[in-house]
CSV table of C-alpha atoms and ligand atoms in Angstrom, one decimal:
chain,number,residue,atom,x,y,z
P,21,MET,CA,31.6,4.6,-6.9
P,22,ALA,CA,30.2,0.9,-7.1
P,23,ASP,CA,27.6,-0.1,-4.6
P,24,GLU,CA,29.6,-1.3,-1.2
P,25,ILE,CA,28.1,-4.5,-2.2
P,26,PHE,CA,29.1,-4.7,-5.3
P,27,GLN,CA,32.7,-4.4,-4.0
P,28,LEU,CA,32.5,-6.3,-2.0
P,29,ILE,CA,31.3,-9.1,-4.4
P,30,ARG,CA,33.7,-8.2,-6.6
P,31,LYS,CA,36.0,-9.4,-3.2
P,32,GLU,CA,34.8,-12.6,-3.1
P,33,GLU,CA,35.0,-13.0,-6.4
P,34,LYS,CA,39.2,-12.2,-6.8
P,35,ARG,CA,38.8,-14.5,-3.1
P,36,GLN,CA,37.6,-17.2,-4.8
P,37,ALA,CA,39.7,-17.2,-8.1
P,38,GLU,CA,43.0,-17.1,-5.5
P,39,THR,CA,42.5,-19.5,-2.9
P,40,LEU,CA,41.9,-23.3,-3.5
P,41,MET,CA,37.9,-24.6,-2.0
P,42,LEU,CA,38.5,-27.5,-0.4
P,43,ILE,CA,35.0,-27.8,1.1
P,44,PRO,CA,33.5,-31.0,-0.5
P,45,SER,CA,30.2,-29.6,0.3
P,46,GLU,CA,31.1,-26.4,-1.8
P,47,ASN,CA,30.8,-26.3,-5.8
P,48,TYR,CA,31.4,-23.9,-8.8
P,49,ALA,CA,27.7,-23.6,-10.2
P,50,SER,CA,27.9,-22.5,-14.1
P,51,ARG,CA,27.3,-19.0,-15.7
P,52,ALA,CA,24.1,-20.3,-16.9
P,53,VAL,CA,22.5,-21.6,-13.2
P,54,ARG,CA,23.8,-18.2,-12.1
P,55,ARG,CA,22.6,-16.5,-15.4
P,56,ALA,CA,18.9,-17.8,-13.5
P,57,LEU,CA,19.8,-16.7,-11.0
P,58,GLY,CA,20.0,-12.8,-11.1
P,59,SER,CA,16.8,-13.3,-13.4
P,60,VAL,CA,13.3,-11.8,-13.3
P,61,LEU,CA,12.2,-14.0,-12.2
P,62,THR,CA,13.1,-13.5,-8.0
P,63,ASN,CA,10.3,-10.9,-8.9
P,64,LYS,CA,7.0,-13.2,-9.1
P,65,TYR,CA,4.8,-14.4,-6.6
P,66,SER,CA,3.2,-18.1,-7.2
P,67,GLU,CA,2.7,-20.2,-3.5
P,68,GLY,CA,1.6,-22.9,-4.3
P,69,TYR,CA,2.5,-25.4,-7.5
P,70,PRO,CA,2.1,-25.6,-11.3
P,71,GLY,CA,-1.8,-25.8,-12.1
P,72,LYS,CA,-2.7,-24.9,-9.1
P,73,ARG,CA,-1.4,-21.8,-7.5
P,74,TYR,CA,-2.7,-19.0,-5.4
P,75,TYR,CA,-1.3,-15.4,-7.3
P,76,GLN,CA,-1.9,-14.6,-10.9
P,77,GLY,CA,0.8,-13.5,-13.8
P,78,THR,CA,1.6,-17.6,-13.0
P,79,SER,CA,1.4,-19.0,-16.2
P,80,ILE,CA,5.1,-19.1,-17.5
P,81,ILE,CA,6.5,-19.6,-13.9
P,82,ASP,CA,4.0,-22.4,-13.5
P,83,GLU,CA,6.7,-23.9,-17.0
P,84,VAL,CA,9.0,-22.8,-15.4
P,85,GLU,CA,8.7,-25.3,-12.4
P,86,GLN,CA,7.3,-27.9,-13.9
P,87,LEU,CA,10.6,-27.8,-16.3
P,88,ALA,CA,12.4,-28.6,-12.9
P,89,ILE,CA,10.2,-31.0,-11.7
P,90,ASP,CA,10.7,-33.3,-14.8
P,91,ARG,CA,14.6,-32.7,-15.4
P,92,ALA,CA,14.5,-34.3,-11.7
P,93,LYS,CA,11.7,-36.5,-11.8
P,94,LYS,CA,14.7,-38.4,-15.2
P,95,LEU,CA,17.4,-37.4,-13.7
P,96,PHE,CA,17.0,-39.8,-10.5
P,97,GLY,CA,14.2,-41.9,-11.3
P,98,ALA,CA,11.5,-40.5,-9.1
P,99,PRO,CA,7.6,-40.6,-10.0
P,100,HIS,CA,7.4,-37.8,-7.5
P,101,ALA,CA,10.1,-34.5,-7.1
P,102,ASN,CA,9.2,-31.7,-5.2
P,103,VAL,CA,11.8,-28.5,-5.7
P,104,GLN,CA,10.7,-25.9,-3.5
P,105,PRO,CA,12.1,-26.6,-0.8
P,106,LEU,CA,14.9,-23.6,-0.1
P,107,SER,CA,17.6,-25.6,1.0
P,108,GLY,CA,18.4,-29.4,3.3
P,109,SER,CA,17.4,-28.6,6.9
P,110,PRO,CA,14.0,-27.3,5.3
P,111,ALA,CA,13.4,-30.4,3.3
P,112,ASN,CA,14.0,-33.1,6.1
P,113,LEU,CA,11.9,-30.5,8.1
P,114,ALA,CA,9.5,-31.1,5.5
P,115,ILE,CA,10.5,-34.9,5.2
P,116,LEU,CA,9.5,-35.4,9.2
P,117,ALA,CA,6.2,-33.1,9.1
P,118,ALA,CA,5.2,-35.5,6.2
P,119,ILE,CA,5.2,-38.7,7.3
P,120,CYS,CA,5.7,-38.2,11.7
P,121,LYS,CA,3.5,-36.9,14.3
P,122,VAL,CA,4.8,-34.4,16.8
P,123,GLY,CA,6.7,-37.0,19.6
P,124,GLU,CA,7.4,-40.0,17.5
P,125,PRO,CA,11.3,-41.6,17.1
P,126,ILE,CA,13.4,-41.0,14.7
P,127,LEU,CA,16.9,-43.0,13.8
P,128,SER,CA,20.0,-41.3,12.0
P,129,GLN,CA,23.6,-41.1,11.8
P,130,HIS,CA,25.0,-38.8,15.4
P,131,LEU,CA,26.5,-35.7,14.2
P,132,PHE,CA,29.4,-36.1,15.6
P,133,MET,CA,30.2,-38.8,13.2
P,134,GLY,CA,29.5,-37.3,10.0
P,135,GLY,CA,25.6,-36.6,10.5
P,136,HIS,CA,23.1,-33.3,9.5
P,137,LEU,CA,21.7,-30.9,12.9
P,138,SER,CA,18.7,-31.7,10.5
P,139,MET,CA,18.1,-35.0,11.1
P,140,GLY,CA,17.0,-34.7,15.0
P,141,GLN,CA,20.5,-33.9,16.3
P,142,GLN,CA,20.4,-31.9,19.5
P,143,ALA,CA,20.0,-28.0,18.9
P,144,SER,CA,17.9,-28.4,15.6
P,145,VAL,CA,14.6,-27.6,16.8
P,146,SER,CA,14.1,-31.0,14.9
P,147,SER,CA,15.4,-32.5,17.8
P,148,GLN,CA,12.2,-31.2,20.3
P,149,TYR,CA,9.8,-32.2,18.1
P,150,TYR,CA,10.1,-36.5,17.2
P,151,ARG,CA,12.1,-38.5,19.8
P,152,ALA,CA,15.8,-38.7,17.8
P,153,HIS,CA,18.1,-41.9,18.6
P,154,TYR,CA,22.0,-42.5,16.9
P,155,TYR,CA,23.4,-44.0,15.5
P,156,GLY,CA,27.2,-43.9,14.3
P,157,LEU,CA,30.7,-45.0,12.8
P,158,THR,CA,33.1,-47.2,13.8
P,159,LYS,CA,36.8,-46.6,14.5
P,160,LYS,CA,37.3,-47.3,10.4
P,161,GLY,CA,34.9,-45.2,9.6
P,162,GLU,CA,31.8,-48.1,8.2
P,163,ILE,CA,28.5,-47.7,9.2
P,164,ASP,CA,28.1,-48.9,13.0
P,165,TRP,CA,25.5,-52.0,11.1
P,166,LYS,CA,25.4,-53.6,14.4
P,167,GLN,CA,24.7,-50.0,16.2
P,168,LEU,CA,21.9,-49.3,13.3
P,169,GLU,CA,20.6,-52.6,14.2
P,170,ALA,CA,19.6,-52.5,17.1
P,171,GLN,CA,18.6,-49.4,17.9
P,172,ALA,CA,15.5,-50.1,14.6
P,173,LYS,CA,14.5,-53.0,16.7
P,174,LYS,CA,14.8,-51.7,19.8
P,175,ILE,CA,12.9,-47.8,18.7
P,176,ARG,CA,11.2,-48.2,16.1
P,177,PRO,CA,11.6,-45.7,14.0
P,178,LYS,CA,9.9,-43.5,11.8
P,179,ILE,CA,12.8,-43.1,10.2
P,180,ILE,CA,15.7,-44.3,9.6
P,181,PHE,CA,18.0,-41.5,7.7
P,182,CYS,CA,21.1,-42.1,5.5
P,183,GLY,CA,22.7,-39.3,5.2
P,184,GLY,CA,24.8,-36.0,6.4
P,185,THR,CA,27.4,-34.6,6.0
P,186,ALA,CA,31.0,-36.7,6.3
P,187,PHE,CA,31.4,-40.0,4.7
P,188,THR,CA,34.1,-41.1,2.8
P,189,LYS,CA,32.3,-44.5,1.7
P,190,ILE,CA,30.2,-46.3,-0.5
P,191,PHE,CA,26.2,-46.2,0.9
P,192,ASP,CA,25.4,-49.3,1.4
P,193,PHE,CA,21.2,-48.4,0.0
P,194,ALA,CA,20.2,-51.8,0.6
P,195,ARG,CA,21.0,-52.7,4.3
P,196,PHE,CA,19.7,-49.3,4.5
P,197,GLY,CA,16.4,-50.8,3.4
P,198,ARG,CA,16.2,-54.1,4.5
P,199,ILE,CA,17.0,-52.5,8.0
P,200,ALA,CA,14.5,-50.4,7.7
P,201,ASP,CA,11.6,-52.5,5.5
P,202,GLN,CA,12.1,-55.4,9.2
P,203,ALA,CA,11.2,-52.3,11.1
P,204,GLY,CA,7.9,-50.6,9.8
P,205,ALA,CA,10.0,-48.2,8.8
P,206,TYR,CA,9.8,-45.2,5.7
P,207,PHE,CA,14.3,-45.5,4.7
P,208,VAL,CA,15.2,-41.3,3.7
P,209,ALA,CA,18.4,-41.1,1.9
P,210,ASP,CA,19.5,-37.7,2.1
P,211,ILE,CA,22.1,-37.9,-0.7
P,212,SER,CA,23.2,-33.8,-0.4
P,213,HIS,CA,26.4,-34.3,-0.7
P,214,ILE,CA,26.2,-37.3,-3.3
P,215,GLY,CA,23.3,-36.1,-5.0
P,216,GLY,CA,25.8,-35.2,-8.2
P,217,LEU,CA,27.6,-38.5,-8.0
P,218,VAL,CA,24.4,-40.0,-8.4
P,219,ALA,CA,22.9,-38.1,-10.7
P,220,GLY,CA,25.9,-38.9,-13.3
P,221,GLY,CA,26.6,-42.6,-11.4
P,222,ALA,CA,29.5,-42.0,-9.2
P,223,HIS,CA,27.7,-42.6,-7.0
P,224,PRO,CA,25.1,-45.9,-6.7
P,225,THR,CA,21.3,-44.9,-6.5
P,226,PRO,CA,18.9,-45.4,-3.6
P,227,LYS,CA,15.9,-44.9,-5.7
P,228,ASN,CA,14.5,-48.5,-5.2
P,229,GLU,CA,16.0,-49.1,-1.7
P,230,ALA,CA,14.5,-45.7,-0.2
P,231,HIS,CA,10.7,-44.1,0.3
P,232,ILE,CA,11.9,-41.3,-0.3
P,233,MET,CA,15.7,-38.7,-1.7
P,234,MET,CA,16.5,-35.8,-1.0
P,235,THR,CA,19.2,-34.2,-2.2
P,236,THR,CA,20.5,-30.6,-2.2
P,237,THR,CA,21.5,-28.5,-5.2
P,238,HIS,CA,24.6,-26.4,-4.6
P,239,LYS,CA,26.9,-29.8,-3.3
P,240,THR,CA,28.2,-32.4,-6.4
P,241,LEU,CA,25.3,-31.6,-8.2
P,242,ARG,CA,26.5,-27.6,-9.0
P,243,GLY,CA,23.4,-26.0,-8.9
P,244,PRO,CA,22.2,-23.0,-7.4
P,245,ARG,CA,21.7,-23.1,-3.3
P,246,GLY,CA,18.3,-25.1,-2.8
P,247,ALA,CA,17.2,-29.3,-2.7
P,248,ILE,CA,14.7,-31.2,-4.1
P,249,ILE,CA,12.5,-33.9,-2.4
P,250,MET,CA,12.0,-36.8,-4.1
P,251,VAL,CA,9.6,-40.4,-3.9
P,252,THR,CA,10.7,-43.4,-4.8
P,253,LYS,CA,8.3,-46.3,-6.4
P,254,LYS,CA,9.1,-47.8,-3.8
P,255,GLY,CA,8.0,-44.7,-1.4
P,256,LEU,CA,4.0,-44.4,-2.9
P,257,LYS,CA,4.1,-48.3,-2.5
P,258,LYS,CA,4.3,-48.2,0.9
P,259,ASP,CA,2.1,-44.3,1.2
P,260,PRO,CA,0.1,-43.9,-1.7
P,261,GLN,CA,-0.3,-40.4,-0.9
P,262,LEU,CA,3.5,-39.9,0.3
P,263,ALA,CA,3.4,-37.3,-2.9
P,264,ASP,CA,0.6,-35.4,-1.6
P,265,LYS,CA,2.3,-34.5,2.1
P,266,ILE,CA,5.6,-34.2,0.8
P,267,ASP,CA,4.0,-31.5,-1.2
P,268,ARG,CA,1.4,-30.4,1.6
P,269,ALA,CA,4.3,-30.6,3.8
P,270,VAL,CA,6.8,-27.9,2.0
P,271,PHE,CA,3.6,-25.7,1.2
P,272,PRO,CA,1.9,-24.7,2.6
P,273,GLY,CA,3.3,-26.8,5.4
P,274,LEU,CA,6.6,-24.7,5.8
P,275,GLN,CA,7.2,-22.7,3.0
P,276,GLY,CA,5.5,-19.4,1.7
P,277,GLY,CA,6.1,-18.0,-1.7
P,278,ALA,CA,8.1,-20.2,-3.8
P,279,HIS,CA,12.1,-18.7,-4.9
P,280,ASN,CA,11.2,-19.0,-8.8
P,281,ASN,CA,15.0,-17.6,-9.3
P,282,ASN,CA,16.6,-21.1,-7.6
P,283,ILE,CA,14.1,-23.1,-9.5
P,284,ALA,CA,14.9,-21.9,-13.1
P,285,ALA,CA,18.5,-22.3,-12.0
P,286,LEU,CA,17.7,-25.7,-10.3
P,287,ALA,CA,16.2,-26.7,-14.2
P,288,VAL,CA,19.1,-25.7,-16.2
P,289,ALA,CA,21.7,-27.8,-13.3
P,290,LEU,CA,19.5,-30.3,-13.8
P,291,LYS,CA,20.3,-30.4,-17.8
P,292,GLU,CA,23.9,-29.8,-17.2
P,293,ALA,CA,23.6,-32.7,-15.1
P,294,GLY,CA,22.0,-35.3,-17.1
P,295,THR,CA,25.1,-35.0,-19.5
P,296,LYS,CA,27.8,-37.1,-20.4
P,297,SER,CA,30.8,-34.1,-19.8
P,298,PHE,CA,29.0,-34.1,-16.3
P,299,LYS,CA,29.7,-38.3,-15.9
P,300,LYS,CA,33.1,-37.6,-16.9
P,301,TYR,CA,33.5,-34.5,-14.7
P,302,VAL,CA,31.7,-36.4,-11.5
P,303,ALA,CA,34.6,-39.8,-12.3
P,304,GLN,CA,36.8,-37.0,-11.7
P,305,VAL,CA,35.9,-36.0,-9.0
P,306,VAL,CA,36.0,-39.2,-7.3
P,307,LYS,CA,39.5,-39.8,-8.7
P,308,ASN,CA,40.7,-36.9,-7.7
P,309,SER,CA,39.9,-37.4,-4.1
P,310,GLN,CA,41.2,-40.9,-4.0
P,311,ILE,CA,44.7,-39.6,-5.8
P,312,LEU,CA,44.5,-36.8,-2.6
P,313,ALA,CA,43.8,-39.3,-0.4
P,314,GLU,CA,46.2,-41.2,-0.7
P,315,GLU,CA,48.9,-38.3,-1.2
P,316,LEU,CA,47.4,-37.7,2.0
P,317,ILE,CA,48.3,-40.8,3.8
P,318,LYS,CA,51.9,-41.4,2.3
P,319,GLY,CA,52.5,-37.6,3.7
P,320,GLY,CA,52.2,-38.9,7.2
P,321,PHE,CA,47.8,-38.3,7.8
P,322,VAL,CA,45.2,-40.9,9.6
P,323,LEU,CA,42.1,-40.7,7.3
P,324,ILE,CA,38.4,-41.9,8.4
P,325,GLY,CA,37.7,-45.0,6.1
P,326,SER,CA,41.8,-44.9,4.9
P,327,GLY,CA,41.0,-43.5,1.7
P,328,SER,CA,37.7,-42.2,-0.5
P,329,GLN,CA,35.4,-43.9,-2.0
P,330,ASN,CA,33.5,-40.4,-3.3
P,331,HIS,CA,34.2,-36.8,-3.1
P,332,LEU,CA,35.5,-36.5,0.8
P,333,ILE,CA,38.7,-36.6,2.4
P,334,TRP,CA,38.0,-36.6,6.8
P,335,LEU,CA,40.9,-36.2,8.3
P,336,ASP,CA,42.3,-36.8,12.0
P,337,LEU,CA,44.3,-34.4,13.1
P,338,ASN,CA,46.0,-36.7,16.7
P,339,ASN,CA,48.4,-37.8,15.0
P,340,ARG,CA,49.8,-34.9,14.0
P,341,LYS,CA,49.3,-33.1,17.6
P,342,ILE,CA,47.2,-30.5,15.9
P,343,ASP,CA,43.8,-29.7,16.1
P,344,GLY,CA,41.0,-29.2,13.5
P,345,TRP,CA,40.7,-25.1,14.1
P,346,THR,CA,43.8,-24.6,14.4
P,347,ALA,CA,45.4,-26.2,11.0
P,348,ALA,CA,42.0,-25.1,8.8
P,349,TRP,CA,43.1,-21.5,10.1
P,350,ALA,CA,46.3,-21.8,9.3
P,351,LEU,CA,45.1,-23.9,5.7
P,352,GLU,CA,43.1,-20.6,5.1
P,353,ALA,CA,46.4,-18.3,5.6
P,354,ALA,CA,48.1,-20.6,3.1
P,355,GLY,CA,45.0,-20.3,0.5
P,356,ILE,CA,44.0,-23.9,0.9
P,357,ILE,CA,40.1,-23.4,2.2
P,358,VAL,CA,39.1,-26.6,4.7
P,359,ASN,CA,37.1,-27.2,7.4
P,360,ARG,CA,37.4,-28.2,10.7
P,361,GLN,CA,35.1,-31.6,11.9
P,362,THR,CA,34.6,-33.8,14.9
P,363,ILE,CA,35.8,-37.6,14.1
P,364,PRO,CA,34.3,-40.3,15.5
P,365,PHE,CA,34.4,-40.7,18.6
P,366,ASP,CA,36.2,-37.4,18.9
P,367,ARG,CA,37.5,-35.9,22.7
P,368,ARG,CA,37.7,-32.0,21.9
P,369,SER,CA,34.5,-30.1,20.8
P,370,SER,CA,32.8,-29.6,17.4
P,371,TYR,CA,34.2,-26.2,17.4
P,372,TYR,CA,37.6,-27.7,18.8
P,373,PRO,CA,37.5,-30.6,16.8
P,374,SER,CA,40.0,-33.4,15.7
P,375,GLY,CA,39.2,-33.2,12.3
P,376,LEU,CA,38.6,-31.8,8.7
P,377,ARG,CA,36.8,-32.7,6.1
P,378,LEU,CA,38.7,-31.9,2.3
P,379,GLY,CA,37.4,-32.7,-0.9
P,380,THR,CA,37.6,-32.3,-4.5
P,381,PRO,CA,34.2,-30.8,-5.9
P,382,ALA,CA,35.1,-27.0,-6.8
P,383,VAL,CA,38.7,-28.3,-7.3
P,384,THR,CA,37.5,-30.6,-9.8
P,385,SER,CA,34.4,-28.1,-11.9
P,386,GLN,CA,38.0,-25.9,-12.5
P,387,GLY,CA,39.6,-28.2,-14.5
P,388,MET,CA,42.2,-30.3,-11.7
P,389,GLY,CA,43.2,-33.1,-12.6
P,390,ILE,CA,45.3,-36.1,-10.6
P,391,LYS,CA,48.9,-34.4,-10.9
P,392,GLU,CA,47.0,-31.1,-9.4
P,393,MET,CA,46.2,-33.1,-6.4
P,394,VAL,CA,49.8,-34.5,-5.8
P,395,ILE,CA,50.1,-30.8,-5.9
P,396,ILE,CA,47.5,-30.0,-3.1
P,397,ALA,CA,48.6,-32.8,-0.8
P,398,GLN,CA,52.3,-31.6,-0.7
P,399,LYS,CA,51.0,-28.1,0.2
P,400,ILE,CA,48.1,-29.1,3.3
P,401,LYS,CA,51.4,-31.2,4.2
P,402,LYS,CA,54.0,-28.8,4.4
P,403,VAL,CA,51.0,-25.6,5.6
P,404,ILE,CA,49.9,-28.1,8.8
P,405,ALA,CA,53.5,-28.7,9.7
P,406,ARG,CA,54.7,-24.9,9.4
P,407,ALA,CA,51.4,-24.4,12.2
P,408,LYS,CA,52.7,-26.8,13.9
P,409,LYS,CA,56.4,-25.3,14.7
P,410,ILE,CA,54.2,-22.1,15.1
P,411,ALA,CA,51.1,-22.8,17.1
P,412,PRO,CA,51.0,-21.4,21.0
P,413,ARG,CA,51.8,-24.3,23.2
P,414,ASP,CA,48.7,-23.4,25.4
P,415,ILE,CA,46.3,-24.0,22.4
P,416,GLY,CA,44.0,-27.0,22.8
P,417,GLY,CA,45.7,-26.8,26.6
P,418,LEU,CA,43.6,-27.3,29.8
P,419,ASN,CA,43.5,-23.7,30.9
P,420,LYS,CA,40.3,-22.0,29.6
P,421,GLN,CA,41.3,-19.0,29.5
P,422,LYS,CA,45.3,-19.6,28.7
P,423,ASP,CA,43.1,-22.1,25.4
P,424,GLN,CA,41.2,-18.7,24.3
P,425,ARG,CA,44.0,-16.6,24.6
P,426,ALA,CA,46.9,-18.1,22.4
P,427,ARG,CA,43.9,-18.8,20.0
P,428,LYS,CA,42.8,-14.9,19.3
P,429,LYS,CA,46.7,-14.7,19.2
P,430,PHE,CA,47.2,-17.6,16.4
P,431,LYS,CA,44.2,-16.2,14.1
P,432,GLN,CA,45.4,-12.9,14.3
P,433,GLU,CA,48.6,-13.0,13.3
P,434,VAL,CA,48.7,-16.3,11.4
P,435,TRP,CA,48.1,-14.4,8.6
P,436,ALA,CA,52.3,-12.3,8.7
P,437,ASP,CA,53.9,-15.6,8.6
P,438,PRO,CA,56.6,-15.9,5.9
P,439,GLU,CA,56.8,-19.8,4.8
P,440,LEU,CA,52.2,-19.5,4.9
P,441,ILE,CA,52.8,-16.1,3.0
P,442,THR,CA,54.7,-18.4,0.4
P,443,ILE,CA,52.4,-21.1,0.3
P,444,LYS,CA,49.9,-18.7,0.2
P,445,LYS,CA,51.5,-16.8,-3.6
P,446,GLU,CA,52.4,-20.0,-5.2
P,447,VAL,CA,48.6,-21.1,-4.3
P,448,LYS,CA,47.0,-18.4,-6.0
P,449,VAL,CA,49.6,-19.1,-8.7
P,450,PHE,CA,48.4,-22.3,-9.3
P,451,CYS,CA,44.9,-21.3,-9.1
P,452,GLN,CA,45.9,-19.2,-11.9
P,453,ARG,CA,46.0,-21.6,-14.4
P,454,PHE,CA,41.8,-23.0,-13.7
P,455,PRO,CA,39.9,-19.8,-13.8
P,456,LEU,CA,36.7,-20.5,-12.9
P,457,PRO,CA,33.5,-20.5,-14.5
J,509,DSN,N1,27.0,-27.4,5.6
J,509,DSN,C1,26.3,-29.2,4.4
J,509,DSN,C2,27.8,-30.2,5.2
J,509,DSN,O1,29.0,-28.0,4.8
J,509,DSN,O2,28.0,-30.6,4.6
J,509,DSN,C3,25.4,-28.9,4.7
J,509,DSN,O3,24.9,-29.3,5.3
C-alpha cells in the first residue's frame, strides 16, 4: 500500500482536477517545472552564490542558479536578480533589511485594503522592526493618491511599497515613482500577483520607475513557490551597492542554503514565461477576468473597481446580505474554490470579511475561455443565492456565541445541501473537459 502521504497527494490531485480553482494567487505549474522540483537538486547544500560557495561539489548548482538569474534578468529587463528568496514574505523582509535601519519609516498599502502582511502590517515582524505607515484605496478601488502623497511628504519613508494581495486595476508605476523620488524614498514594486502578466506584456512593467521589483514565482508566473528580487537600473543609480546589499540580506542575512530544486524549477518556468504561448496565455487571463467580472456585474454583484483590468476580481457581498466566510464555504461545497477578503472600509473582520477574491490564472492554464467564464459566473450566482437561503440567521449577528454556533453548524451541514451537491457534480463534469497539466 502506498505511503499515507502519497495517498494524500493522489487525493489532492483529484480535488484539484474536480474543482474550479479561482484563487487569484494560485496556478498550475507545468510538468517540466514539477519534474525539476522533484529532482536530486534537493540533496545539495550550496550556501553562497554562483562562483562563491561555502560548500564543495557545487559546480552544477552554480550553472543552474546562473541560468535562473540570467533568465530572470532577461525576462524582466533588470540588471540584477536574486533568485534565492523562499517566498514573498522573506523577500520583502530581505528588501527591508537591505535598505532600512531598524526603526525607520516605511509606507505601504493597508492590509484591509488589499495590502500584504510582509510590508509592515501589524501581525508581521516587519511592523516590529520598522515604523509602518499606510495608504489605502478609494471606494472605487483606486489608490488613494492624496493620502499616499500626504503620507509620503509627512513621514519621509525610506521605502514606498506598491502591491499586495488585492487590486483590480493597472498600477500607475510612474506616479508611484514620482512620489517616491520627491520623498527621497526607494520605490519597491511588489509585482507578486502580476509577475506573469508583466513578463508576458499583459501589464506594464515598473522596471523604469521602481528601484526594486519583487515577484513571487508561483502565481501568474506559473513557477514553483519562491520569489525573485530584482534591482533596476534606477535602483543601481540611486545606490550602486544596492545589488550587493540585497544579496547579503538574503544570504547570509536571512536565509541559509538555497533551495536548489526550486531554483531549477524557477529557471524552467522563466523559460516558459518567455515564449509566445505564455504571452497568449496571460492575455487570455486578463480577457477571462474581464468577462467574468462583467458577467458577475450583470448577475447583480458589486465589484471593487467596477470590473477587472488584470487577473483579479474583488467582490463586495454587502448587497447580497451574506459575508465572505459564508459565501466561500458554500462555494467550496459546490466545488468552486475562492477566498474571502476584506473590502475597502470593511465593517467586518479579516476572518469574517465582507468580500471575496477570485481570479482567472488557474482556469486559464486549464484552457478555459470566454464561454466558460459565462458559465462560472452563473454558477457563482446560483451558489451565493443558495447560501443566503440556507445560512442560519445568527451568522453575523451581534450575539457572538450564537454566531459561532451557527457558523459551526453551517460549515458541517453545507456539504449535504442537495442544490450545492448538484452544482458540485456539474462542476466536476465541467472540469473534466479541461485536464490539468
Ligand atoms: N497569500 C498571497 C495571496 O494569496 O495573495 C500573498 O502572499
